[in-house]
Structure formats: structure tokens, C-alpha cells
PDB file of C-alpha atoms in Angstrom:
ATOM      1  CA  ASP A   1     100.778 135.026 117.648  1.00 50.00           C
ATOM      2  CA  THR A   2      98.207 134.368 114.957  1.00 48.00           C
ATOM      3  CA  MET A   3      97.453 131.283 117.120  1.00 49.00           C
ATOM      4  CA  THR A   4      97.432 133.645 119.995  1.00 48.00           C
ATOM      5  CA  SER A   5      94.938 136.121 118.334  1.00 48.00           C
ATOM      6  CA  ALA A   6      92.693 133.546 117.522  1.00 46.00           C
ATOM      7  CA  ALA A   7      92.720 131.384 120.311  1.00 46.00           C
ATOM      8  CA  SER A   8      91.439 134.522 122.353  1.00 48.00           C
ATOM      9  CA  LYS A   9      88.076 134.896 120.051  1.00 51.00           C
ATOM     10  CA  SER A  10      87.022 130.709 120.133  1.00 50.00           C
ATOM     11  CA  PRO A  11      87.328 128.197 122.637  1.00 49.00           C
ATOM     12  CA  SER A  12      87.239 125.606 119.480  1.00 49.00           C
ATOM     13  CA  ILE A  13      90.160 126.986 118.228  1.00 48.00           C
ATOM     14  CA  LYS A  14      91.700 127.854 121.579  1.00 49.00           C
ATOM     15  CA  ALA A  15      91.845 124.157 122.585  1.00 48.00           C
ATOM     16  CA  ARG A  16      93.112 123.120 119.062  1.00 47.00           C
ATOM     17  CA  VAL A  17      95.890 125.777 119.558  1.00 45.00           C
ATOM     18  CA  SER A  18      96.662 123.494 123.033  1.00 48.00           C
ATOM     19  CA  PHE A  19      96.931 120.551 121.128  1.00 45.00           C
ATOM     20  CA  LEU A  20      99.222 121.922 118.513  1.00 44.00           C
ATOM     21  CA  ALA A  21     101.529 123.828 120.647  1.00 44.00           C
ATOM     22  CA  THR A  22     101.786 120.472 122.666  1.00 45.00           C
ATOM     23  CA  CYS A  23     103.079 118.622 119.596  1.00 46.00           C
ATOM     24  CA  ILE A  24     105.257 121.567 118.891  1.00 42.00           C
ATOM     25  CA  ILE A  25     106.716 121.562 121.940  1.00 42.00           C
ATOM     26  CA  ALA A  26     107.143 117.663 121.959  1.00 44.00           C
ATOM     27  CA  TYR A  27     108.830 118.489 118.403  1.00 44.00           C
ATOM     28  CA  SER A  28     111.436 120.814 119.823  1.00 42.00           C
ATOM     29  CA  ASN A  29     112.608 118.768 123.051  1.00 44.00           C
ATOM     30  CA  THR A  30     112.862 115.505 120.526  1.00 44.00           C
ATOM     31  CA  PRO A  31     116.557 115.279 119.422  1.00 44.00           C
ATOM     32  CA  SER A  32     117.487 115.419 115.821  1.00 41.00           C
ATOM     33  CA  CYS A  33     117.611 112.621 113.973  1.00 43.00           C
ATOM     34  CA  SER A  34     120.740 112.394 111.426  1.00 41.00           C
ATOM     35  CA  ALA A  35     118.982 113.554 108.325  1.00 40.00           C
ATOM     36  CA  PHE A  36     118.009 116.636 109.898  1.00 38.00           C
ATOM     37  CA  THR A  37     121.398 117.733 112.036  1.00 40.00           C
ATOM     38  CA  SER A  38     122.287 120.069 108.749  1.00 41.00           C
ATOM     39  CA  VAL A  39     119.266 122.054 109.522  1.00 42.00           C
ATOM     40  CA  PRO A  40     119.880 125.080 111.963  1.00 44.00           C
ATOM     41  CA  THR A  41     118.250 124.772 115.589  1.00 44.00           C
ATOM     42  CA  GLN A  42     117.116 127.797 117.843  1.00 46.00           C
ATOM     43  CA  PRO A  43     118.612 128.538 120.941  1.00 47.00           C
ATOM     44  CA  ALA A  44     117.717 126.741 124.225  1.00 45.00           C
ATOM     45  CA  SER A  45     116.728 129.987 125.504  1.00 45.00           C
ATOM     46  CA  SER A  46     114.445 130.753 122.217  1.00 44.00           C
ATOM     47  CA  THR A  47     112.849 127.558 122.456  1.00 43.00           C
ATOM     48  CA  ARG A  48     112.244 127.484 126.139  1.00 44.00           C
ATOM     49  CA  GLN A  49     110.387 131.172 125.838  1.00 47.00           C
ATOM     50  CA  SER A  50     108.388 130.097 122.799  1.00 43.00           C
ATOM     51  CA  THR A  51     107.263 127.209 124.735  1.00 42.00           C
ATOM     52  CA  VAL A  52     106.213 129.521 127.561  1.00 45.00           C
ATOM     53  CA  LEU A  53     104.561 131.596 124.884  1.00 45.00           C
ATOM     54  CA  LEU A  54     102.603 128.765 123.717  1.00 45.00           C
ATOM     55  CA  HIS A  55     101.410 127.456 126.622  1.00 45.00           C
ATOM     56  CA  GLU A  56     100.103 130.600 128.049  1.00 47.00           C
ATOM     57  CA  SER A  57      98.600 131.282 125.044  1.00 48.00           C
ATOM     58  CA  ALA A  58      96.733 128.211 125.020  1.00 47.00           C
ATOM     59  CA  SER A  59      95.926 127.177 128.663  1.00 49.00           C
ATOM     60  CA  THR A  60      96.359 128.541 131.830  1.00 51.00           C
ATOM     61  CA  SER A  61      97.469 124.833 132.623  1.00 53.00           C
ATOM     62  CA  HIS A  62     101.358 124.320 132.178  1.00 60.00           C
ATOM     63  CA  ASP A  63     100.545 120.350 131.830  1.00 69.00           C
ATOM     64  CA  VAL A  64     101.482 118.450 128.757  1.00 75.00           C
ATOM     65  CA  ILE A  65      98.582 117.023 127.289  1.00 81.00           C
ATOM     66  CA  ALA A  66      99.021 113.459 125.255  1.00 80.00           C
ATOM     67  CA  PRO A  67      96.348 112.734 122.719  1.00 86.00           C
ATOM     68  CA  PRO A  68      94.124 109.834 123.991  1.00 87.00           C
ATOM     69  CA  LEU A  69      95.533 106.296 122.130  1.00 85.00           C
ATOM     70  CA  ASN A  70      93.704 103.188 121.346  1.00 84.00           C
ATOM     71  CA  PRO A  71      92.460 101.357 124.301  1.00 82.00           C
ATOM     72  CA  LEU A  72      93.625  97.971 122.579  1.00 78.00           C
ATOM     73  CA  LEU A  73      96.928  98.658 123.427  1.00 79.00           C
ATOM     74  CA  SER A  74      96.698  98.640 127.140  1.00 81.00           C
ATOM     75  CA  GLN A  75      95.688  94.576 125.957  1.00 79.00           C
ATOM     76  CA  ILE A  76      98.586  93.602 124.044  1.00 81.00           C
ATOM     77  CA  LYS A  77     101.752  92.187 125.312  1.00 82.00           C
ATOM     78  CA  PRO A  78     105.039  92.826 124.080  1.00 81.00           C
ATOM     79  CA  SER A  79     106.238  89.978 122.123  1.00 81.00           C
ATOM     80  CA  LYS A  80     108.488  87.490 124.214  1.00 82.00           C
ATOM     81  CA  THR A  81     110.689  86.483 120.524  1.00 83.00           C
ATOM     82  CA  VAL A  82     111.104  90.294 119.666  1.00 85.00           C
ATOM     83  CA  GLU A  83     112.385  90.905 123.409  1.00 89.00           C
ATOM     84  CA  VAL A  84     114.755  88.112 123.562  1.00 91.00           C
ATOM     85  CA  PHE A  85     115.840  88.832 119.785  1.00 91.00           C
ATOM     86  CA  SER A  86     116.923  92.355 120.704  1.00 93.00           C
ATOM     87  CA  LEU A  87     118.683  90.581 123.257  1.00 94.00           C
ATOM     88  CA  VAL A  88     120.856  88.538 121.457  1.00 93.00           C
ATOM     89  CA  LYS A  89     121.345  91.101 119.160  1.00 93.00           C
ATOM     90  CA  GLN A  90     122.867  93.618 122.093  1.00 95.00           C
ATOM     91  CA  MET A  91     124.738  90.799 123.416  1.00 95.00           C
ATOM     92  CA  GLU A  92     126.226  90.129 119.895  1.00 94.00           C
ATOM     93  CA  ALA A  93     127.280  93.490 119.418  1.00 96.00           C
ATOM     94  CA  ASP A  94     128.715  93.690 122.400  1.00 96.00           C
ATOM     95  CA  GLY A  95     131.225  90.836 121.649  1.00 96.00           C
ATOM     96  CA  GLU A  96     129.393  87.945 123.180  1.00 95.00           C
ATOM     97  CA  THR A  97     129.178  84.749 121.360  1.00 93.00           C
ATOM     98  CA  VAL A  98     125.616  83.707 120.958  1.00 91.00           C
ATOM     99  CA  THR A  99     123.661  80.496 120.170  1.00 88.00           C
ATOM    100  CA  SER A 100     120.345  81.698 119.708  1.00 86.00           C
ATOM    101  CA  LEU A 101     117.311  79.211 119.508  1.00 83.00           C
ATOM    102  CA  CYS A 102     114.811  82.516 119.031  1.00 82.00           C
ATOM    103  CA  VAL A 103     113.475  83.371 115.658  1.00 82.00           C
ATOM    104  CA  GLY A 104     112.894  80.888 113.040  1.00 77.00           C
ATOM    105  CA  GLU A 105     115.470  81.615 110.544  1.00 79.00           C
ATOM    106  CA  PRO A 106     118.335  79.286 109.458  1.00 81.00           C
ATOM    107  CA  ASP A 107     122.193  79.693 110.095  1.00 80.00           C
ATOM    108  CA  PHE A 108     123.626  79.917 106.678  1.00 90.00           C
ATOM    109  CA  ALA A 109     123.320  82.269 103.565  1.00 92.00           C
ATOM    110  CA  PRO A 110     120.391  81.826 101.075  1.00 93.00           C
ATOM    111  CA  PRO A 111     121.620  79.897  98.026  1.00 95.00           C
ATOM    112  CA  GLN A 112     123.449  81.770  95.440  1.00 97.00           C
ATOM    113  CA  SER A 113     121.408  81.044  92.822  1.00 96.00           C
ATOM    114  CA  VAL A 114     118.389  83.457  94.869  1.00 95.00           C
ATOM    115  CA  LEU A 115     120.814  85.966  95.517  1.00 97.00           C
ATOM    116  CA  ASP A 116     121.831  86.229  91.803  1.00 97.00           C
ATOM    117  CA  ALA A 117     118.085  86.317  90.690  1.00 95.00           C
ATOM    118  CA  ALA A 118     117.474  88.984  93.652  1.00 95.00           C
ATOM    119  CA  THR A 119     120.372  90.900  91.858  1.00 97.00           C
ATOM    120  CA  GLN A 120     119.536  90.665  88.399  1.00 97.00           C
ATOM    121  CA  ALA A 121     115.917  91.691  89.371  1.00 95.00           C
ATOM    122  CA  MET A 122     117.084  94.646  90.682  1.00 96.00           C
ATOM    123  CA  GLN A 123     119.923  95.483  87.723  1.00 97.00           C
ATOM    124  CA  ASN A 124     116.851  95.124  85.362  1.00 95.00           C
ATOM    125  CA  GLY A 125     114.830  97.472  86.899  1.00 94.00           C
ATOM    126  CA  GLN A 126     112.669  95.560  89.013  1.00 92.00           C
ATOM    127  CA  THR A 127     111.823  98.298  91.829  1.00 94.00           C
ATOM    128  CA  ARG A 128     109.000 100.073  91.986  1.00 93.00           C
ATOM    129  CA  TYR A 129     105.856  99.021  93.445  1.00 93.00           C
ATOM    130  CA  THR A 130     103.897  96.030  92.278  1.00 92.00           C
ATOM    131  CA  ALA A 131     100.135  95.358  92.783  1.00 93.00           C
ATOM    132  CA  VAL A 132      99.169  95.077  96.434  1.00 93.00           C
ATOM    133  CA  THR A 133      98.481  91.287  95.824  1.00 94.00           C
ATOM    134  CA  GLY A 134     101.953  90.312  94.599  1.00 95.00           C
ATOM    135  CA  THR A 135     103.189  90.367  90.608  1.00 94.00           C
ATOM    136  CA  ALA A 136     101.189  88.344  88.363  1.00 95.00           C
ATOM    137  CA  GLU A 137     104.000  86.170  87.837  1.00 95.00           C
ATOM    138  CA  LEU A 138     104.818  85.437  91.508  1.00 95.00           C
ATOM    139  CA  ARG A 139     101.132  84.491  92.320  1.00 97.00           C
ATOM    140  CA  ALA A 140     101.067  82.171  89.124  1.00 98.00           C
ATOM    141  CA  ALA A 141     104.268  80.485  90.078  1.00 97.00           C
ATOM    142  CA  ILE A 142     102.790  79.895  93.620  1.00 96.00           C
ATOM    143  CA  ALA A 143      99.382  78.644  92.200  1.00 97.00           C
ATOM    144  CA  LYS A 144     101.637  76.068  90.150  1.00 97.00           C
ATOM    145  CA  ASP A 145     103.950  74.866  93.401  1.00 95.00           C
ATOM    146  CA  LEU A 146     101.030  74.482  95.418  1.00 92.00           C
ATOM    147  CA  LYS A 147      99.104  72.379  92.557  1.00 93.00           C
ATOM    148  CA  GLU A 148     102.482  70.049  91.790  1.00 93.00           C
ATOM    149  CA  ARG A 149     103.404  69.763  95.554  1.00 88.00           C
ATOM    150  CA  LYS A 150     100.595  69.541  97.243  1.00 85.00           C
ATOM    151  CA  GLY A 151      97.453  69.027  95.392  1.00 86.00           C
ATOM    152  CA  VAL A 152      95.443  71.824  95.995  1.00 88.00           C
ATOM    153  CA  GLU A 153      94.089  74.316  93.494  1.00 93.00           C
ATOM    154  CA  TYR A 154      93.955  78.055  93.568  1.00 95.00           C
ATOM    155  CA  ASN A 155      93.209  80.724  91.038  1.00 97.00           C
ATOM    156  CA  PRO A 156      96.553  83.075  91.290  1.00 97.00           C
ATOM    157  CA  GLN A 157      93.995  85.928  90.245  1.00 95.00           C
ATOM    158  CA  THR A 158      91.543  85.810  92.668  1.00 95.00           C
ATOM    159  CA  GLU A 159      92.791  83.545  95.441  1.00 95.00           C
ATOM    160  CA  ILE A 160      96.504  84.260  96.351  1.00 96.00           C
ATOM    161  CA  VAL A 161      97.954  87.295  97.722  1.00 95.00           C
ATOM    162  CA  VAL A 162     101.205  87.659  98.635  1.00 95.00           C
ATOM    163  CA  GLY A 163     102.512  89.489 102.055  1.00 93.00           C
ATOM    164  CA  ASN A 164     105.207  90.663 103.810  1.00 90.00           C
ATOM    165  CA  GLY A 165     105.590  87.422 106.270  1.00 88.00           C
ATOM    166  CA  ALA A 166     103.211  84.932 108.138  1.00 88.00           C
ATOM    167  CA  LYS A 167     102.695  87.623 110.753  1.00 90.00           C
ATOM    168  CA  GLN A 168     101.421  90.053 108.382  1.00 93.00           C
ATOM    169  CA  CYS A 169      99.033  87.167 106.194  1.00 94.00           C
ATOM    170  CA  VAL A 170      97.816  85.518 109.511  1.00 95.00           C
ATOM    171  CA  TYR A 171      96.703  89.211 110.833  1.00 95.00           C
ATOM    172  CA  GLN A 172      95.161  90.042 107.785  1.00 94.00           C
ATOM    173  CA  GLY A 173      93.234  86.845 107.342  1.00 95.00           C
ATOM    174  CA  LEU A 174      92.172  87.554 111.352  1.00 96.00           C
ATOM    175  CA  MET A 175      90.774  90.944 110.013  1.00 95.00           C
ATOM    176  CA  ALA A 176      88.938  89.571 107.466  1.00 95.00           C
ATOM    177  CA  ALA A 177      87.282  86.620 109.384  1.00 96.00           C
ATOM    178  CA  CYS A 178      86.463  87.891 112.322  1.00 94.00           C
ATOM    179  CA  GLY A 179      86.138  91.085 114.959  1.00 91.00           C
ATOM    180  CA  GLU A 180      84.328  92.345 118.019  1.00 92.00           C
ATOM    181  CA  GLY A 181      82.955  90.078 120.282  1.00 93.00           C
ATOM    182  CA  ASP A 182      83.827  86.880 118.253  1.00 97.00           C
ATOM    183  CA  GLU A 183      86.405  84.312 119.857  1.00 98.00           C
ATOM    184  CA  VAL A 184      89.163  82.467 118.360  1.00 98.00           C
ATOM    185  CA  ILE A 185      90.117  79.225 119.032  1.00 98.00           C
ATOM    186  CA  ILE A 186      94.216  79.061 119.604  1.00 98.00           C
ATOM    187  CA  PRO A 187      95.428  75.310 120.262  1.00 98.00           C
ATOM    188  CA  ALA A 188      98.492  75.314 122.971  1.00 98.00           C
ATOM    189  CA  PRO A 189     101.363  75.232 122.853  1.00 97.00           C
ATOM    190  CA  TYR A 190     101.138  78.340 120.072  1.00 95.00           C
ATOM    191  CA  TRP A 191     103.147  81.002 118.139  1.00 92.00           C
ATOM    192  CA  PRO A 192     102.769  83.779 120.598  1.00 89.00           C
ATOM    193  CA  SER A 193     101.551  86.589 118.144  1.00 92.00           C
ATOM    194  CA  TYR A 194      98.623  84.304 117.728  1.00 95.00           C
ATOM    195  CA  PRO A 195      96.509  85.400 121.129  1.00 95.00           C
ATOM    196  CA  GLU A 196      97.571  89.520 120.352  1.00 93.00           C
ATOM    197  CA  MET A 197      96.804  89.678 117.157  1.00 94.00           C
ATOM    198  CA  ALA A 198      93.427  88.132 117.906  1.00 95.00           C
ATOM    199  CA  LEU A 199      93.385  90.844 120.603  1.00 93.00           C
ATOM    200  CA  LEU A 200      94.297  93.959 117.912  1.00 92.00           C
ATOM    201  CA  VAL A 201      91.003  92.735 115.523  1.00 93.00           C
ATOM    202  CA  GLY A 202      88.932  92.962 118.630  1.00 92.00           C
ATOM    203  CA  ALA A 203      88.531  89.087 119.358  1.00 96.00           C
ATOM    204  CA  LYS A 204      89.035  87.113 122.196  1.00 96.00           C
ATOM    205  CA  PRO A 205      91.253  84.229 122.511  1.00 97.00           C
ATOM    206  CA  VAL A 206      90.452  81.170 123.781  1.00 98.00           C
ATOM    207  CA  ILE A 207      93.331  78.579 124.579  1.00 98.00           C
ATOM    208  CA  LEU A 208      92.512  74.991 123.994  1.00 98.00           C
ATOM    209  CA  GLU A 209      94.884  72.980 125.560  1.00 97.00           C
ATOM    210  CA  THR A 210      96.844  69.808 124.253  1.00 97.00           C
ATOM    211  CA  LYS A 211      98.371  66.761 126.105  1.00 97.00           C
ATOM    212  CA  VAL A 212     101.844  65.166 126.033  1.00 96.00           C
ATOM    213  CA  GLN A 213     100.255  61.790 125.284  1.00 96.00           C
ATOM    214  CA  ASP A 214      98.541  63.317 121.917  1.00 97.00           C
ATOM    215  CA  GLY A 215     102.094  64.506 121.111  1.00 95.00           C
ATOM    216  CA  TYR A 216     100.733  67.881 121.347  1.00 97.00           C
ATOM    217  CA  LEU A 217      98.480  67.785 118.655  1.00 97.00           C
ATOM    218  CA  ILE A 218      94.892  68.836 118.376  1.00 98.00           C
ATOM    219  CA  ASN A 219      92.533  65.963 119.872  1.00 98.00           C
ATOM    220  CA  PRO A 220      89.043  66.106 117.780  1.00 98.00           C
ATOM    221  CA  SER A 221      86.907  65.153 120.896  1.00 98.00           C
ATOM    222  CA  ASP A 222      88.709  67.779 122.667  1.00 98.00           C
ATOM    223  CA  LEU A 223      88.080  70.386 119.938  1.00 98.00           C
ATOM    224  CA  ASP A 224      84.477  69.023 119.751  1.00 98.00           C
ATOM    225  CA  ARG A 225      83.916  70.380 123.342  1.00 98.00           C
ATOM    226  CA  CYS A 226      85.481  73.528 123.194  1.00 98.00           C
ATOM    227  CA  LEU A 227      83.600  74.843 120.156  1.00 98.00           C
ATOM    228  CA  SER A 228      80.204  73.625 121.774  1.00 98.00           C
ATOM    229  CA  GLN A 229      81.022  75.607 124.749  1.00 98.00           C
ATOM    230  CA  HIS A 230      82.314  78.727 122.800  1.00 98.00           C
ATOM    231  CA  PRO A 231      79.470  79.339 119.923  1.00 97.00           C
ATOM    232  CA  LYS A 232      80.714  82.869 119.284  1.00 97.00           C
ATOM    233  CA  ALA A 233      84.043  81.393 118.179  1.00 98.00           C
ATOM    234  CA  LYS A 234      84.601  82.081 114.443  1.00 98.00           C
ATOM    235  CA  VAL A 235      88.029  80.928 113.567  1.00 98.00           C
ATOM    236  CA  LEU A 236      90.343  77.951 114.737  1.00 98.00           C
ATOM    237  CA  MET A 237      94.468  78.739 114.188  1.00 98.00           C
ATOM    238  CA  LEU A 238      95.757  74.917 112.267  1.00 98.00           C
ATOM    239  CA  CYS A 239      99.333  75.495 112.760  1.00 97.00           C
ATOM    240  CA  ASN A 240     100.851  72.599 110.933  1.00 96.00           C
ATOM    241  CA  PRO A 241     103.503  71.640 111.298  1.00 95.00           C
ATOM    242  CA  SER A 242     103.317  72.951 114.810  1.00 95.00           C
ATOM    243  CA  ASN A 243     105.329  75.880 116.210  1.00 91.00           C
ATOM    244  CA  PRO A 244     106.488  75.579 118.642  1.00 91.00           C
ATOM    245  CA  THR A 245     106.248  71.960 119.193  1.00 93.00           C
ATOM    246  CA  GLY A 246     107.144  70.397 115.108  1.00 92.00           C
ATOM    247  CA  GLY A 247     104.448  67.976 115.814  1.00 94.00           C
ATOM    248  CA  VAL A 248     103.098  67.326 112.460  1.00 96.00           C
ATOM    249  CA  HIS A 249      99.256  66.709 112.047  1.00 96.00           C
ATOM    250  CA  SER A 250      99.062  63.452 109.821  1.00 94.00           C
ATOM    251  CA  THR A 251      96.530  63.614 106.914  1.00 94.00           C
ATOM    252  CA  GLU A 252      94.176  60.858 109.184  1.00 96.00           C
ATOM    253  CA  LEU A 253      93.979  63.478 112.148  1.00 97.00           C
ATOM    254  CA  LEU A 254      93.228  66.277 110.073  1.00 97.00           C
ATOM    255  CA  ALA A 255      90.151  64.416 108.392  1.00 97.00           C
ATOM    256  CA  GLU A 256      88.791  63.723 111.917  1.00 98.00           C
ATOM    257  CA  ILE A 257      89.328  68.000 112.638  1.00 98.00           C
ATOM    258  CA  ALA A 258      87.457  68.249 109.402  1.00 97.00           C
ATOM    259  CA  ARG A 259      84.593  65.961 110.249  1.00 97.00           C
ATOM    260  CA  VAL A 260      84.226  68.043 114.127  1.00 98.00           C
ATOM    261  CA  VAL A 261      84.438  72.028 112.224  1.00 97.00           C
ATOM    262  CA  GLN A 262      81.903  70.683 109.899  1.00 97.00           C
ATOM    263  CA  LYS A 263      79.484  70.626 112.544  1.00 97.00           C
ATOM    264  CA  TYR A 264      80.420  74.135 113.175  1.00 97.00           C
ATOM    265  CA  PRO A 265      79.607  75.868 109.953  1.00 95.00           C
ATOM    266  CA  GLN A 266      80.389  79.150 111.400  1.00 96.00           C
ATOM    267  CA  ILE A 267      84.220  78.270 111.771  1.00 97.00           C
ATOM    268  CA  VAL A 268      86.612  79.497 109.518  1.00 97.00           C
ATOM    269  CA  ILE A 269      89.836  77.434 109.853  1.00 97.00           C
ATOM    270  CA  LEU A 270      93.077  79.694 109.732  1.00 97.00           C
ATOM    271  CA  ALA A 271      95.850  77.191 108.343  1.00 95.00           C
ATOM    272  CA  ASP A 272      99.318  78.225 108.981  1.00 96.00           C
ATOM    273  CA  GLU A 273     101.652  75.490 107.312  1.00 93.00           C
ATOM    274  CA  ILE A 274     105.121  78.114 107.216  1.00 92.00           C
ATOM    275  CA  TYR A 275     107.437  75.228 108.414  1.00 91.00           C
ATOM    276  CA  GLU A 276     105.635  72.764 106.219  1.00 91.00           C
ATOM    277  CA  ARG A 277     108.918  71.736 104.488  1.00 88.00           C
ATOM    278  CA  LEU A 278     110.668  71.450 108.017  1.00 87.00           C
ATOM    279  CA  VAL A 279     108.763  67.639 108.470  1.00 90.00           C
ATOM    280  CA  TYR A 280     110.804  64.971 110.222  1.00 87.00           C
ATOM    281  CA  THR A 281     108.171  62.402 109.962  1.00 84.00           C
ATOM    282  CA  SER A 282     108.668  58.977 108.443  1.00 84.00           C
ATOM    283  CA  ASP A 283     106.868  59.750 105.445  1.00 84.00           C
ATOM    284  CA  GLY A 284     108.471  63.231 105.472  1.00 83.00           C
ATOM    285  CA  LYS A 285     105.284  64.626 104.140  1.00 85.00           C
ATOM    286  CA  CYS A 286     102.630  67.247 105.183  1.00 89.00           C
ATOM    287  CA  THR A 287      99.474  67.121 104.266  1.00 90.00           C
ATOM    288  CA  SER A 288      97.778  70.840 103.341  1.00 87.00           C
ATOM    289  CA  PHE A 289      94.412  71.185 105.322  1.00 89.00           C
TER     290      PHE A 289
END
């Protein structure tokens, strides 16, 4: 009644009441989740009466007006990996035996020492918020590992950030490096999320095709040509070892790529090396870019 009285006096308030009424109507027609099953609900007839009253008090139209969504959503495609993984889980729930090659996870449990350490940490009270960048101990351990194992040095206080997985880290890297009107060079074959993440930050994905005779690795000459043709390019995605091919760019090839990129100082290399421990080359090494 209060909303009805206010809406009759002001067009702007009337518009807000209309939107609020739409939200209430949508909520009243949405099944309650289990957390709210104990809360009494109105009889269906009472809900319908309230719905009619709200609509009549807010507008002469009976159409439900949905708020506009971000136009970027119309450009984003659903992840095929997520679609296939969801199908796998549904098939398993239905009792089927499925051999899934979908998501990048092993088919065995973590080492017992990892499980024990996680359990001990929770028992020791490490269940609270940490620093947004990760705990100081973890960042120091990451810096130590990178120096000892890969020969690269980073300041754990200012140059290392811990994320919730590669997707978050890559997306935030793209947000920091490029934006509306920029271009992102993505060598193909590629992880399906790369182009969608570029679109989400307002950039345009540019696909750099690779060749079977090159082992589906980046050809420096082709990269040079691509960068010269795309002056708006700001980021080069460098996934090494490659997802999905498993190909590894050698130290020598990475040096050639670096020499090409030096000609284009506006380019940022986003090196995704998440699979750097899964290497099956003769020397078993993956050089960090």
C-alpha cells in the first residue's frame, strides 16, 4: 500500500516500484531452496492477488520487465569442456562407467602427505581469510621453488600472487594488460577459455594458426607476420607445454620468439606454464619463458 501511494505521486518512483514489483513477483514464483523450507509461505491465491495488486499499482502493462544484462554476455560461448564434463557426471550418476579425457585432472588421489598436511592445517585453525595475494609463507615457498627449479627470481612480496586456479590467474592477467579495442594473439590449437576471456575484458581474440610440420608450436616468422598485421595487439598467449597438444617449445625456440617480440614493445607475454611438470620430451625439461 505504501508503494502504491508513493508511485501515484512520482513517475520516477513509479518506475522503481515497477522494477521492485517485478523482482518480488519473480521471487514469489521461484522454488525455495532447502535452506528456506522451514519458512512459512503464503497460499497460492494470496500470492496471485499480491502479484495483480503490485502490477496494477506500478504500471498499466502486465508484462514482466527484465533488467538489461551486460552486452558482453551475448558474445561469450559456453565452455565445451564444462558441457562435456557435466555430461560425464550425469552419465556417472546414471550408473554408467565413463572414461573421461575431458578435464585436466589425474585419476588418482593426492599423496597422503598432502591430505595429512591439509587436515593438520584445518585442525590448527587455518580456516580463516588469508591475504588476498596468498599467505606470506606460501608466496615465499613459490619463490624458492621457482628459483631452485627453474632459475627465475621473483620477489614474493611484490611479484607473486596466488589464485584459485589458472583460469582466474589468466583472466586477471588479461584484465591488467589489455582492454577495450586491444587484441590478444592466441596460437591454435588453444585452450577454449582463452578467446572468451579476451572477449570478457573487451579485447578481440586473434587466432595464430600453427602447422603440423612445426609440431603445432609457434613459428617465429608467422608470429612476426601476425604482429605486424595487428598493431592493436597487446598480449601474446604462450601456453607451454601446449594445452591441448602437449607440445613443448624448446629453449632455442623460446629465444627466437623473444627476439621477435622485442620488435613490438607494446606486447605483453602471458606465459601459461601450468603443465610444465607434464613433459615427455627426451630431456624432460620445460624452459620457463
